[in-house]
Amino acid sequence: MLRWIIFLVIFTIVDVYAFQAFKTVSKNNWLHILYWLIAVLVVGNFVYNFYGFNRSNGFTVANSYAIGFLIAITIPKMILLLGMLAEDIFRVPQAIYRYFTEGETAKGNYFPSRRQFVSQIAMGLAAIPLASVLYGIYKGKYNFKVLKYTLTFEDLPQAFDGYKITQISDIHSGSFDDVEKVKYAVNLVNEQQSDVILFTGDMVNNKAEEMHPYLDVFNKLYAKDGKFSVLGNHDYGDYVTWDSEAAKHQNLEDLKAIQKQIGFDLLLNEHRYIEKDGEKIALLGVENWGTGGFKQAGDLKKAAQNIKATDFKVLMSHDPTHWEKKVVNDDYHYHLTLSGHTHGMQFGIEIPGWFKWSPAKWRYKYWAGIYNNMGQYINVNRGFGYLAFPGRVGIWPEITVIELKKGTKAT
């Protein structure tokens, strides 16, 4: 209860201060009422959805929208707050000066009026994140982008020159709210006509049943050499409360069965060979391995049993920290690792080929796109779905297409 009281007190203080800019720009009482009505509805909806939150139910679509709308109004109000505080740097000294120089003649009103242009600038700046967040909720979360890369390797078997891999990651089916948009994305994957489809974990938020509405959607995915997958941290059901360990275990078994039902060959610290024209490449998949409290069930050595050091290797590992901490320095040379997990924090700014930024960089060294270290590549997919915040701003849902080429220089 105490944390909720503190939350409401802080939010009220921010709201009252931000309102100073709003009422300086507009004297319309109806707009003032609308300002507070929206604030009460959004905060009330957030409290309603999270007060007494039941972990056994998991994180619902309603929960995510409660967070989304709270973020949508909070970020602009923080900008207004900063604008008003910046103006008060000048207003407060003026008020103190008037107190000591004008005394009773000021009739207690020592503060100069707020300048309208300052409030107008603050509101203009606040409108940018407001519009961006609302767009991210309404459109951005389904604004699928196909990102294509060509990677060249000297030791790629000749038969695999031009081989195409489509990677998707972080479906998070429990967050979806539009089946038709998901169908569109699945069709977009198939349109790439890649040789193989690789899914790098987090099919659900928490429970296998989240996939039930989408079984007939994802089973339409097709690639001539098959579909392969690994587990992500959310697939184990670690973030909800279960009636028993047996129920949690059964949930994981149900998810494994679902992956098989929709045509994925789930690799649990295992490998497969993909053969073509008498040559082959090794495809390895490990269970989740991460740092910072994430499950470390991934076993690279087990997955690589009976794999030759000279084999060309593609590794699927959900969390990119596994590549950073274990894979790059392994005795074996893993030519290409495919990961996801970060979502690019679903927020950032990207100008392809020029600039890339997200708060994710403060948590992950490798957080989105292609990286190269010691002659080994990793692609960190930005994710197919979304989690918690029901949208994406600047970091769009991703379908990755990687073409393998044989050559003397990596590109």
mmCIF file of C-alpha atoms in Angstrom:
data_model
loop_
_atom_site.group_PDB
_atom_site.id
_atom_site.type_symbol
_atom_site.label_atom_id
_atom_site.label_comp_id
_atom_site.label_asym_id
_atom_site.label_seq_id
_atom_site.Cartn_x
_atom_site.Cartn_y
_atom_site.Cartn_z
ATOM 1 C CA MET A 1 0.000 0.000 0.000
ATOM 2 C CA LEU A 2 2.798 2.451 0.903
ATOM 3 C CA ARG A 3 4.420 2.206 -2.529
ATOM 4 C CA TRP A 4 1.100 3.017 -4.176
ATOM 5 C CA ILE A 5 0.667 6.077 -1.965
ATOM 6 C CA ILE A 6 4.185 7.234 -2.849
ATOM 7 C CA PHE A 7 3.507 6.613 -6.545
ATOM 8 C CA LEU A 8 0.286 8.655 -6.473
ATOM 9 C CA VAL A 9 1.876 11.509 -4.516
ATOM 10 C CA ILE A 10 4.828 11.768 -6.922
ATOM 11 C CA PHE A 11 2.614 11.533 -9.982
ATOM 12 C CA THR A 12 0.295 14.220 -8.582
ATOM 13 C CA ILE A 13 3.228 16.579 -7.969
ATOM 14 C CA VAL A 14 4.479 16.058 -11.521
ATOM 15 C CA ASP A 15 0.963 16.547 -12.889
ATOM 16 C CA VAL A 16 0.336 19.761 -10.963
ATOM 17 C CA TYR A 17 3.638 21.229 -12.102
ATOM 18 C CA ALA A 18 3.151 20.178 -15.730
ATOM 19 C CA PHE A 19 -0.320 21.699 -15.647
ATOM 20 C CA GLN A 20 1.292 25.108 -15.135
ATOM 21 C CA ALA A 21 2.462 25.060 -18.755
ATOM 22 C CA PHE A 22 -0.930 23.846 -19.973
ATOM 23 C CA LYS A 23 -2.942 26.565 -18.260
ATOM 24 C CA THR A 24 -0.457 29.253 -19.287
ATOM 25 C CA VAL A 25 -1.035 28.420 -22.954
ATOM 26 C CA SER A 26 -4.796 27.836 -22.725
ATOM 27 C CA LYS A 27 -7.358 29.577 -20.526
ATOM 28 C CA ASN A 28 -10.170 27.272 -21.660
ATOM 29 C CA ASN A 29 -11.665 25.660 -18.562
ATOM 30 C CA TRP A 30 -13.018 22.712 -20.567
ATOM 31 C CA LEU A 31 -9.502 21.871 -21.733
ATOM 32 C CA HIS A 32 -8.319 22.106 -18.128
ATOM 33 C CA ILE A 33 -11.017 19.639 -17.098
ATOM 34 C CA LEU A 34 -10.047 17.350 -19.995
ATOM 35 C CA TYR A 35 -6.394 17.458 -18.867
ATOM 36 C CA TRP A 36 -7.260 16.218 -15.394
ATOM 37 C CA LEU A 37 -9.885 13.762 -16.636
ATOM 38 C CA ILE A 38 -7.320 12.030 -18.868
ATOM 39 C CA ALA A 39 -4.803 11.977 -16.023
ATOM 40 C CA VAL A 40 -7.299 10.419 -13.601
ATOM 41 C CA LEU A 41 -8.462 7.813 -16.143
ATOM 42 C CA VAL A 42 -4.950 6.740 -17.137
ATOM 43 C CA VAL A 43 -3.603 6.571 -13.596
ATOM 44 C CA GLY A 44 -6.802 4.948 -12.349
ATOM 45 C CA ASN A 45 -6.587 2.305 -15.077
ATOM 46 C CA PHE A 46 -2.969 1.609 -14.156
ATOM 47 C CA VAL A 47 -3.799 1.200 -10.465
ATOM 48 C CA TYR A 48 -6.811 -0.973 -11.323
ATOM 49 C CA ASN A 49 -4.676 -3.311 -13.435
ATOM 50 C CA PHE A 50 -1.727 -3.616 -11.076
ATOM 51 C CA TYR A 51 -3.017 -3.166 -7.541
ATOM 52 C CA GLY A 52 -3.008 -6.683 -6.148
ATOM 53 C CA PHE A 53 -1.456 -8.023 -9.373
ATOM 54 C CA ASN A 54 -1.796 -11.815 -9.469
ATOM 55 C CA ARG A 55 1.378 -13.432 -10.796
ATOM 56 C CA SER A 56 -0.436 -16.684 -11.473
ATOM 57 C CA ASN A 57 -2.423 -14.978 -14.245
ATOM 58 C CA GLY A 58 0.657 -13.641 -15.971
ATOM 59 C CA PHE A 59 1.010 -10.354 -17.812
ATOM 60 C CA THR A 60 -2.123 -9.614 -19.844
ATOM 61 C CA VAL A 61 -2.857 -7.365 -22.815
ATOM 62 C CA ALA A 62 -4.795 -5.089 -20.442
ATOM 63 C CA ASN A 63 -1.713 -4.800 -18.223
ATOM 64 C CA SER A 64 0.451 -3.814 -21.181
ATOM 65 C CA TYR A 65 -1.969 -1.119 -22.334
ATOM 66 C CA ALA A 66 -2.149 0.259 -18.807
ATOM 67 C CA ILE A 67 1.633 0.645 -18.897
ATOM 68 C CA GLY A 68 1.576 2.028 -22.434
ATOM 69 C CA PHE A 69 -0.910 4.797 -21.744
ATOM 70 C CA LEU A 70 0.855 5.710 -18.503
ATOM 71 C CA ILE A 71 4.124 6.095 -20.424
ATOM 72 C CA ALA A 72 2.316 8.074 -23.125
ATOM 73 C CA ILE A 73 1.261 10.796 -20.685
ATOM 74 C CA THR A 74 4.217 10.614 -18.280
ATOM 75 C CA ILE A 75 7.065 11.362 -20.709
ATOM 76 C CA PRO A 76 5.426 14.551 -22.078
ATOM 77 C CA LYS A 77 4.630 15.707 -18.559
ATOM 78 C CA MET A 78 8.237 15.182 -17.506
ATOM 79 C CA ILE A 79 9.290 17.456 -20.381
ATOM 80 C CA LEU A 80 6.770 20.059 -19.236
ATOM 81 C CA LEU A 81 8.070 19.684 -15.703
ATOM 82 C CA LEU A 82 11.636 20.321 -16.851
ATOM 83 C CA GLY A 83 10.495 23.343 -18.839
ATOM 84 C CA MET A 84 8.727 24.844 -15.860
ATOM 85 C CA LEU A 85 11.678 24.131 -13.562
ATOM 86 C CA ALA A 86 14.027 25.788 -16.056
ATOM 87 C CA GLU A 87 11.816 28.873 -16.061
ATOM 88 C CA ASP A 88 11.725 28.887 -12.253
ATOM 89 C CA ILE A 89 15.516 29.224 -12.196
ATOM 90 C CA PHE A 90 14.827 32.810 -13.200
ATOM 91 C CA ARG A 91 11.461 33.314 -11.489
ATOM 92 C CA VAL A 92 12.560 32.323 -7.999
ATOM 93 C CA PRO A 93 15.473 34.817 -7.758
ATOM 94 C CA GLN A 94 13.143 37.539 -9.091
ATOM 95 C CA ALA A 95 10.566 36.658 -6.440
ATOM 96 C CA ILE A 96 13.175 36.824 -3.680
ATOM 97 C CA TYR A 97 14.418 40.166 -4.963
ATOM 98 C CA ARG A 98 10.888 41.586 -5.066
ATOM 99 C CA TYR A 99 10.206 40.323 -1.547
ATOM 100 C CA PHE A 100 13.098 42.318 -0.120
ATOM 101 C CA THR A 101 12.746 45.399 -2.348
ATOM 102 C CA GLU A 102 9.009 45.861 -2.781
ATOM 103 C CA GLY A 103 7.718 44.407 0.455
ATOM 104 C CA GLU A 104 4.045 45.186 1.063
ATOM 105 C CA THR A 105 3.654 46.988 -2.280
ATOM 106 C CA ALA A 106 3.770 43.617 -4.061
ATOM 107 C CA LYS A 107 0.744 42.503 -2.008
ATOM 108 C CA GLY A 108 2.198 39.046 -1.502
ATOM 109 C CA ASN A 109 2.419 38.294 -5.239
ATOM 110 C CA TYR A 110 6.180 38.240 -5.632
ATOM 111 C CA PHE A 111 6.450 35.763 -8.483
ATOM 112 C CA PRO A 112 6.385 37.190 -12.023
ATOM 113 C CA SER A 113 3.844 35.582 -14.352
ATOM 114 C CA ARG A 114 4.951 32.621 -16.414
ATOM 115 C CA ARG A 115 5.924 33.573 -19.930
ATOM 116 C CA GLN A 116 3.628 32.058 -22.507
ATOM 117 C CA PHE A 117 6.322 31.404 -25.080
ATOM 118 C CA VAL A 118 8.262 29.221 -22.609
ATOM 119 C CA SER A 119 5.176 27.104 -21.992
ATOM 120 C CA GLN A 120 4.493 26.939 -25.728
ATOM 121 C CA ILE A 121 8.010 25.664 -26.418
ATOM 122 C CA ALA A 122 7.698 23.098 -23.612
ATOM 123 C CA MET A 123 4.352 21.886 -24.938
ATOM 124 C CA GLY A 124 5.721 21.687 -28.476
ATOM 125 C CA LEU A 125 8.608 19.533 -27.283
ATOM 126 C CA ALA A 126 6.268 17.397 -25.163
ATOM 127 C CA ALA A 127 4.048 16.749 -28.183
ATOM 128 C CA ILE A 128 6.881 14.870 -29.950
ATOM 129 C CA PRO A 129 7.158 11.936 -27.496
ATOM 130 C CA LEU A 130 3.385 11.929 -26.991
ATOM 131 C CA ALA A 131 2.773 11.488 -30.720
ATOM 132 C CA SER A 132 5.635 8.983 -31.013
ATOM 133 C CA VAL A 133 4.423 6.781 -28.180
ATOM 134 C CA LEU A 134 0.828 6.825 -29.380
ATOM 135 C CA TYR A 135 1.993 5.950 -32.910
ATOM 136 C CA GLY A 136 4.146 3.171 -31.468
ATOM 137 C CA ILE A 137 1.109 1.713 -29.693
ATOM 138 C CA TYR A 138 -1.272 2.106 -32.610
ATOM 139 C CA LYS A 139 0.987 1.300 -35.589
ATOM 140 C CA GLY A 140 4.605 0.778 -34.611
ATOM 141 C CA LYS A 141 4.261 -2.620 -32.985
ATOM 142 C CA TYR A 142 3.177 -4.129 -36.319
ATOM 143 C CA ASN A 143 5.455 -2.025 -38.529
ATOM 144 C CA PHE A 144 7.437 -5.064 -39.674
ATOM 145 C CA LYS A 145 10.734 -4.477 -41.434
ATOM 146 C CA VAL A 146 12.734 -6.965 -43.498
ATOM 147 C CA LEU A 147 16.450 -6.390 -42.885
ATOM 148 C CA LYS A 148 18.810 -8.072 -45.334
ATOM 149 C CA TYR A 149 22.497 -8.830 -44.854
ATOM 150 C CA THR A 150 25.126 -10.604 -46.922
ATOM 151 C CA LEU A 151 27.961 -12.270 -45.001
ATOM 152 C CA THR A 152 31.010 -13.696 -46.750
ATOM 153 C CA PHE A 153 33.106 -16.592 -45.430
ATOM 154 C CA GLU A 154 36.213 -18.165 -46.883
ATOM 155 C CA ASP A 155 35.396 -21.640 -45.569
ATOM 156 C CA LEU A 156 31.714 -21.754 -46.489
ATOM 157 C CA PRO A 157 31.027 -24.994 -48.378
ATOM 158 C CA GLN A 158 30.607 -24.193 -52.064
ATOM 159 C CA ALA A 159 27.148 -25.751 -52.204
ATOM 160 C CA PHE A 160 25.918 -23.155 -49.694
ATOM 161 C CA ASP A 161 27.111 -20.119 -51.651
ATOM 162 C CA GLY A 162 23.996 -17.931 -51.785
ATOM 163 C CA TYR A 163 22.199 -19.874 -49.039
ATOM 164 C CA LYS A 164 19.484 -17.742 -47.400
ATOM 165 C CA ILE A 165 18.491 -17.828 -43.742
ATOM 166 C CA THR A 166 15.449 -16.058 -42.365
ATOM 167 C CA GLN A 167 15.611 -15.378 -38.647
ATOM 168 C CA ILE A 168 12.718 -14.340 -36.429
ATOM 169 C CA SER A 169 12.857 -13.997 -32.665
ATOM 170 C CA ASP A 170 10.804 -13.025 -29.616
ATOM 171 C CA ILE A 171 7.283 -13.680 -30.880
ATOM 172 C CA HIS A 172 5.736 -13.096 -27.421
ATOM 173 C CA SER A 173 2.358 -14.322 -28.644
ATOM 174 C CA GLY A 174 0.622 -13.415 -25.376
ATOM 175 C CA SER A 175 1.033 -9.731 -26.214
ATOM 176 C CA PHE A 176 -0.604 -9.781 -29.655
ATOM 177 C CA ASP A 177 -4.009 -8.176 -30.158
ATOM 178 C CA ASP A 178 -4.470 -8.380 -33.939
ATOM 179 C CA VAL A 179 -4.436 -11.781 -35.650
ATOM 180 C CA GLU A 180 -4.595 -10.256 -39.134
ATOM 181 C CA LYS A 181 -1.431 -8.224 -38.583
ATOM 182 C CA VAL A 182 0.352 -11.356 -37.402
ATOM 183 C CA LYS A 183 -0.832 -13.194 -40.517
ATOM 184 C CA TYR A 184 0.584 -10.388 -42.623
ATOM 185 C CA ALA A 185 3.967 -10.756 -40.931
ATOM 186 C CA VAL A 186 4.014 -14.532 -41.416
ATOM 187 C CA ASN A 187 3.264 -14.026 -45.109
ATOM 188 C CA LEU A 188 6.101 -11.501 -45.232
ATOM 189 C CA VAL A 189 8.458 -14.146 -43.842
ATOM 190 C CA ASN A 190 7.372 -16.629 -46.495
ATOM 191 C CA GLU A 191 7.792 -14.048 -49.255
ATOM 192 C CA GLN A 192 11.537 -14.023 -48.563
ATOM 193 C CA GLN A 193 11.706 -17.584 -49.934
ATOM 194 C CA SER A 194 14.691 -18.425 -47.750
ATOM 195 C CA ASP A 195 16.177 -21.896 -47.596
ATOM 196 C CA VAL A 196 15.626 -22.234 -43.860
ATOM 197 C CA ILE A 197 13.726 -20.398 -41.087
ATOM 198 C CA LEU A 198 15.341 -20.097 -37.662
ATOM 199 C CA PHE A 199 13.455 -18.907 -34.576
ATOM 200 C CA THR A 200 15.619 -17.810 -31.654
ATOM 201 C CA GLY A 201 13.325 -18.028 -28.653
ATOM 202 C CA ASP A 202 10.557 -16.448 -26.549
ATOM 203 C CA MET A 203 7.526 -17.847 -28.323
ATOM 204 C CA VAL A 204 5.307 -16.833 -25.387
ATOM 205 C CA ASN A 205 5.350 -14.415 -22.481
ATOM 206 C CA ASN A 206 4.735 -17.082 -19.868
ATOM 207 C CA LYS A 207 2.234 -19.787 -20.788
ATOM 208 C CA ALA A 208 1.987 -22.222 -23.680
ATOM 209 C CA GLU A 209 -1.735 -21.482 -24.056
ATOM 210 C CA GLU A 210 -0.846 -18.006 -25.358
ATOM 211 C CA MET A 211 -0.008 -19.649 -28.695
ATOM 212 C CA HIS A 212 -3.399 -21.318 -29.133
ATOM 213 C CA PRO A 213 -5.000 -18.442 -31.151
ATOM 214 C CA TYR A 214 -1.980 -18.396 -33.486
ATOM 215 C CA LEU A 215 -1.377 -22.086 -34.215
ATOM 216 C CA ASP A 216 -3.021 -21.861 -37.629
ATOM 217 C CA VAL A 217 -1.013 -18.721 -38.363
ATOM 218 C CA PHE A 218 2.521 -19.833 -37.568
ATOM 219 C CA ASN A 219 2.097 -23.284 -39.018
ATOM 220 C CA LYS A 220 1.943 -21.533 -42.401
ATOM 221 C CA LEU A 221 5.642 -20.664 -42.150
ATOM 222 C CA TYR A 222 7.550 -22.560 -44.814
ATOM 223 C CA ALA A 223 11.145 -23.083 -45.899
ATOM 224 C CA LYS A 224 12.362 -25.952 -48.074
ATOM 225 C CA ASP A 225 15.085 -27.000 -45.613
ATOM 226 C CA GLY A 226 12.802 -26.732 -42.610
ATOM 227 C CA LYS A 227 12.158 -24.619 -39.537
ATOM 228 C CA PHE A 228 14.302 -24.813 -36.397
ATOM 229 C CA SER A 229 13.964 -23.162 -32.991
ATOM 230 C CA VAL A 230 15.397 -22.737 -29.508
ATOM 231 C CA LEU A 231 13.924 -21.652 -26.181
ATOM 232 C CA GLY A 232 14.149 -18.164 -24.712
ATOM 233 C CA ASN A 233 14.027 -17.091 -21.091
ATOM 234 C CA HIS A 234 10.259 -16.458 -21.179
ATOM 235 C CA ASP A 235 9.472 -19.906 -22.541
ATOM 236 C CA TYR A 236 10.275 -21.637 -19.237
ATOM 237 C CA GLY A 237 7.397 -19.991 -17.331
ATOM 238 C CA ASP A 238 9.725 -18.475 -14.741
ATOM 239 C CA TYR A 239 7.878 -15.157 -14.471
ATOM 240 C CA VAL A 240 4.518 -16.366 -13.185
ATOM 241 C CA THR A 241 3.410 -18.258 -10.092
ATOM 242 C CA TRP A 242 2.365 -21.881 -10.641
ATOM 243 C CA ASP A 243 0.226 -24.113 -8.463
ATOM 244 C CA SER A 244 3.042 -26.652 -8.445
ATOM 245 C CA GLU A 245 6.362 -27.494 -10.064
ATOM 246 C CA ALA A 246 4.518 -30.225 -11.938
ATOM 247 C CA ALA A 247 2.220 -27.615 -13.516
ATOM 248 C CA LYS A 248 5.192 -25.498 -14.532
ATOM 249 C CA HIS A 249 6.934 -28.527 -16.022
ATOM 250 C CA GLN A 250 3.783 -29.497 -17.921
ATOM 251 C CA ASN A 251 3.556 -25.979 -19.349
ATOM 252 C CA LEU A 252 7.035 -26.329 -20.819
ATOM 253 C CA GLU A 253 6.181 -29.728 -22.234
ATOM 254 C CA ASP A 254 3.029 -28.225 -23.768
ATOM 255 C CA LEU A 255 5.096 -25.498 -25.392
ATOM 256 C CA LYS A 256 7.503 -28.047 -26.820
ATOM 257 C CA ALA A 257 4.540 -29.931 -28.256
ATOM 258 C CA ILE A 258 3.177 -26.725 -29.776
ATOM 259 C CA GLN A 259 6.497 -25.995 -31.453
ATOM 260 C CA LYS A 260 6.406 -29.462 -32.985
ATOM 261 C CA GLN A 261 2.774 -28.974 -34.003
ATOM 262 C CA ILE A 262 3.572 -25.831 -35.997
ATOM 263 C CA GLY A 263 6.543 -27.498 -37.644
ATOM 264 C CA PHE A 264 9.565 -26.332 -35.677
ATOM 265 C CA ASP A 265 12.402 -28.704 -34.869
ATOM 266 C CA LEU A 266 13.238 -27.534 -31.345
ATOM 267 C CA LEU A 267 16.956 -27.845 -30.557
ATOM 268 C CA LEU A 268 17.629 -28.374 -26.840
ATOM 269 C CA ASN A 269 21.424 -28.257 -26.631
ATOM 270 C CA GLU A 270 21.479 -30.246 -29.859
ATOM 271 C CA HIS A 271 22.595 -29.935 -33.451
ATOM 272 C CA ARG A 272 21.468 -30.884 -36.908
ATOM 273 C CA TYR A 273 23.289 -31.029 -40.212
ATOM 274 C CA ILE A 274 21.835 -29.361 -43.271
ATOM 275 C CA GLU A 275 23.074 -31.117 -46.378
ATOM 276 C CA LYS A 276 23.198 -29.867 -49.944
ATOM 277 C CA ASP A 277 24.910 -31.366 -53.000
ATOM 278 C CA GLY A 278 27.059 -33.651 -50.879
ATOM 279 C CA GLU A 279 28.230 -30.872 -48.535
ATOM 280 C CA LYS A 280 26.864 -29.778 -45.174
ATOM 281 C CA ILE A 281 26.763 -27.091 -42.522
ATOM 282 C CA ALA A 282 26.139 -27.632 -38.813
ATOM 283 C CA LEU A 283 23.146 -25.980 -37.163
ATOM 284 C CA LEU A 284 23.346 -25.862 -33.367
ATOM 285 C CA GLY A 285 20.749 -24.723 -30.861
ATOM 286 C CA VAL A 286 21.229 -24.163 -27.139
ATOM 287 C CA GLU A 287 18.756 -23.495 -24.372
ATOM 288 C CA ASN A 288 18.693 -20.057 -22.802
ATOM 289 C CA TRP A 289 21.954 -18.756 -21.355
ATOM 290 C CA GLY A 290 22.111 -15.248 -19.955
ATOM 291 C CA THR A 291 23.589 -13.085 -17.228
ATOM 292 C CA GLY A 292 21.916 -10.819 -14.688
ATOM 293 C CA GLY A 293 19.604 -13.435 -13.223
ATOM 294 C CA PHE A 294 18.499 -15.084 -16.467
ATOM 295 C CA LYS A 295 18.402 -18.857 -16.775
ATOM 296 C CA GLN A 296 21.655 -20.548 -17.773
ATOM 297 C CA ALA A 297 20.481 -23.849 -19.196
ATOM 298 C CA GLY A 298 22.444 -23.525 -22.416
ATOM 299 C CA ASP A 299 25.184 -26.142 -22.875
ATOM 300 C CA LEU A 300 27.387 -25.346 -25.847
ATOM 301 C CA LYS A 301 29.638 -28.366 -25.371
ATOM 302 C CA LYS A 302 26.666 -30.730 -25.354
ATOM 303 C CA ALA A 303 25.205 -29.128 -28.463
ATOM 304 C CA ALA A 304 28.538 -29.493 -30.257
ATOM 305 C CA GLN A 305 29.072 -33.166 -29.483
ATOM 306 C CA ASN A 306 30.160 -34.974 -32.642
ATOM 307 C CA ILE A 307 30.575 -31.655 -34.471
ATOM 308 C CA LYS A 308 33.969 -31.232 -36.112
ATOM 309 C CA ALA A 309 36.058 -28.141 -35.492
ATOM 310 C CA THR A 310 36.314 -27.678 -39.259
ATOM 311 C CA ASP A 311 32.545 -27.760 -39.833
ATOM 312 C CA PHE A 312 30.854 -24.528 -40.850
ATOM 313 C CA LYS A 313 28.656 -23.689 -37.869
ATOM 314 C CA VAL A 314 25.508 -21.629 -37.344
ATOM 315 C CA LEU A 315 24.478 -21.307 -33.695
ATOM 316 C CA MET A 316 21.079 -20.295 -32.310
ATOM 317 C CA SER A 317 21.286 -18.838 -28.794
ATOM 318 C CA HIS A 318 18.543 -16.575 -27.488
ATOM 319 C CA ASP A 319 20.577 -14.168 -25.344
ATOM 320 C CA PRO A 320 23.486 -12.298 -27.012
ATOM 321 C CA THR A 321 25.429 -12.228 -23.746
ATOM 322 C CA HIS A 322 26.048 -15.931 -24.333
ATOM 323 C CA TRP A 323 27.991 -15.036 -27.475
ATOM 324 C CA GLU A 324 29.909 -12.350 -25.623
ATOM 325 C CA LYS A 325 30.770 -14.441 -22.557
ATOM 326 C CA LYS A 326 31.109 -17.968 -23.926
ATOM 327 C CA VAL A 327 30.815 -18.451 -27.668
ATOM 328 C CA VAL A 328 33.411 -16.060 -29.080
ATOM 329 C CA ASN A 329 36.179 -17.464 -26.899
ATOM 330 C CA ASP A 330 35.207 -21.111 -27.322
ATOM 331 C CA ASP A 331 37.775 -23.496 -28.814
ATOM 332 C CA TYR A 332 35.426 -24.009 -31.747
ATOM 333 C CA HIS A 333 34.930 -21.273 -34.317
ATOM 334 C CA TYR A 334 31.232 -20.418 -34.543
ATOM 335 C CA HIS A 335 30.900 -18.642 -37.852
ATOM 336 C CA LEU A 336 27.452 -17.150 -37.253
ATOM 337 C CA THR A 337 25.384 -16.846 -34.086
ATOM 338 C CA LEU A 338 21.749 -15.767 -34.152
ATOM 339 C CA SER A 339 20.206 -14.180 -31.050
ATOM 340 C CA GLY A 340 17.345 -11.942 -29.970
ATOM 341 C CA HIS A 341 16.178 -11.155 -26.436
ATOM 342 C CA THR A 342 16.925 -7.405 -26.256
ATOM 343 C CA HIS A 343 14.013 -6.158 -28.443
ATOM 344 C CA GLY A 344 16.203 -3.085 -28.879
ATOM 345 C CA MET A 345 14.147 -2.057 -25.819
ATOM 346 C CA GLN A 346 11.372 -1.348 -28.371
ATOM 347 C CA PHE A 347 12.490 2.275 -28.281
ATOM 348 C CA GLY A 348 15.243 4.170 -30.012
ATOM 349 C CA ILE A 349 16.387 6.081 -33.051
ATOM 350 C CA GLU A 350 17.773 4.435 -36.163
ATOM 351 C CA ILE A 351 18.954 5.903 -39.441
ATOM 352 C CA PRO A 352 20.066 2.823 -41.400
ATOM 353 C CA GLY A 353 23.766 2.946 -42.169
ATOM 354 C CA TRP A 354 24.270 6.144 -40.199
ATOM 355 C CA PHE A 355 23.035 6.109 -36.638
ATOM 356 C CA LYS A 356 21.637 3.636 -34.120
ATOM 357 C CA TRP A 357 20.745 4.355 -30.501
ATOM 358 C CA SER A 358 18.556 2.802 -27.836
ATOM 359 C CA PRO A 359 18.623 2.570 -24.034
ATOM 360 C CA ALA A 360 19.323 -1.116 -24.707
ATOM 361 C CA LYS A 361 22.976 -0.205 -25.274
ATOM 362 C CA TRP A 362 23.302 0.581 -21.559
ATOM 363 C CA ARG A 363 22.345 -3.013 -20.741
ATOM 364 C CA TYR A 364 23.726 -5.016 -23.669
ATOM 365 C CA LYS A 365 26.989 -4.636 -25.529
ATOM 366 C CA TYR A 366 25.417 -6.335 -28.544
ATOM 367 C CA TRP A 367 21.799 -5.246 -28.777
ATOM 368 C CA ALA A 368 20.657 -4.993 -32.416
ATOM 369 C CA GLY A 369 22.023 -5.919 -35.818
ATOM 370 C CA ILE A 370 25.237 -7.514 -37.060
ATOM 371 C CA TYR A 371 28.466 -7.542 -35.035
ATOM 372 C CA ASN A 372 31.842 -9.103 -35.828
ATOM 373 C CA ASN A 373 34.444 -10.251 -33.311
ATOM 374 C CA MET A 374 37.448 -12.482 -33.932
ATOM 375 C CA GLY A 375 36.121 -13.364 -37.368
ATOM 376 C CA GLN A 376 32.807 -14.544 -35.920
ATOM 377 C CA TYR A 377 29.449 -12.869 -36.545
ATOM 378 C CA ILE A 378 26.357 -12.403 -34.439
ATOM 379 C CA ASN A 379 23.011 -11.019 -35.514
ATOM 380 C CA VAL A 380 20.838 -9.694 -32.696
ATOM 381 C CA ASN A 381 17.283 -9.648 -34.016
ATOM 382 C CA ARG A 382 15.111 -6.779 -32.728
ATOM 383 C CA GLY A 383 12.182 -9.125 -32.220
ATOM 384 C CA PHE A 384 8.975 -10.090 -33.985
ATOM 385 C CA GLY A 385 6.622 -9.188 -31.136
ATOM 386 C CA TYR A 386 6.676 -6.943 -28.099
ATOM 387 C CA LEU A 387 6.485 -7.201 -24.322
ATOM 388 C CA ALA A 388 5.205 -5.008 -21.459
ATOM 389 C CA PHE A 389 5.007 -1.759 -23.454
ATOM 390 C CA PRO A 390 2.394 -2.497 -26.153
ATOM 391 C CA GLY A 391 4.243 -0.789 -28.955
ATOM 392 C CA ARG A 392 7.509 0.103 -30.639
ATOM 393 C CA VAL A 393 9.012 3.546 -31.188
ATOM 394 C CA GLY A 394 11.863 3.769 -33.681
ATOM 395 C CA ILE A 395 12.930 0.140 -33.160
ATOM 396 C CA TRP A 396 10.567 -1.764 -35.430
ATOM 397 C CA PRO A 397 9.679 -5.489 -35.411
ATOM 398 C CA GLU A 398 12.215 -7.350 -37.504
ATOM 399 C CA ILE A 399 12.442 -10.168 -40.006
ATOM 400 C CA THR A 400 16.110 -10.845 -40.775
ATOM 401 C CA VAL A 401 17.314 -12.354 -44.020
ATOM 402 C CA ILE A 402 20.978 -13.370 -44.107
ATOM 403 C CA GLU A 403 22.592 -14.585 -47.317
ATOM 404 C CA LEU A 404 25.759 -16.644 -46.927
ATOM 405 C CA LYS A 405 28.400 -16.089 -49.591
ATOM 406 C CA LYS A 406 31.684 -17.824 -50.241
ATOM 407 C CA GLY A 407 34.585 -15.436 -50.746
ATOM 408 C CA THR A 408 37.902 -14.138 -49.499
ATOM 409 C CA LYS A 409 36.680 -11.056 -47.678
ATOM 410 C CA ALA A 410 33.953 -10.622 -45.099
ATOM 411 C CA THR A 411 31.423 -7.905 -45.973
#
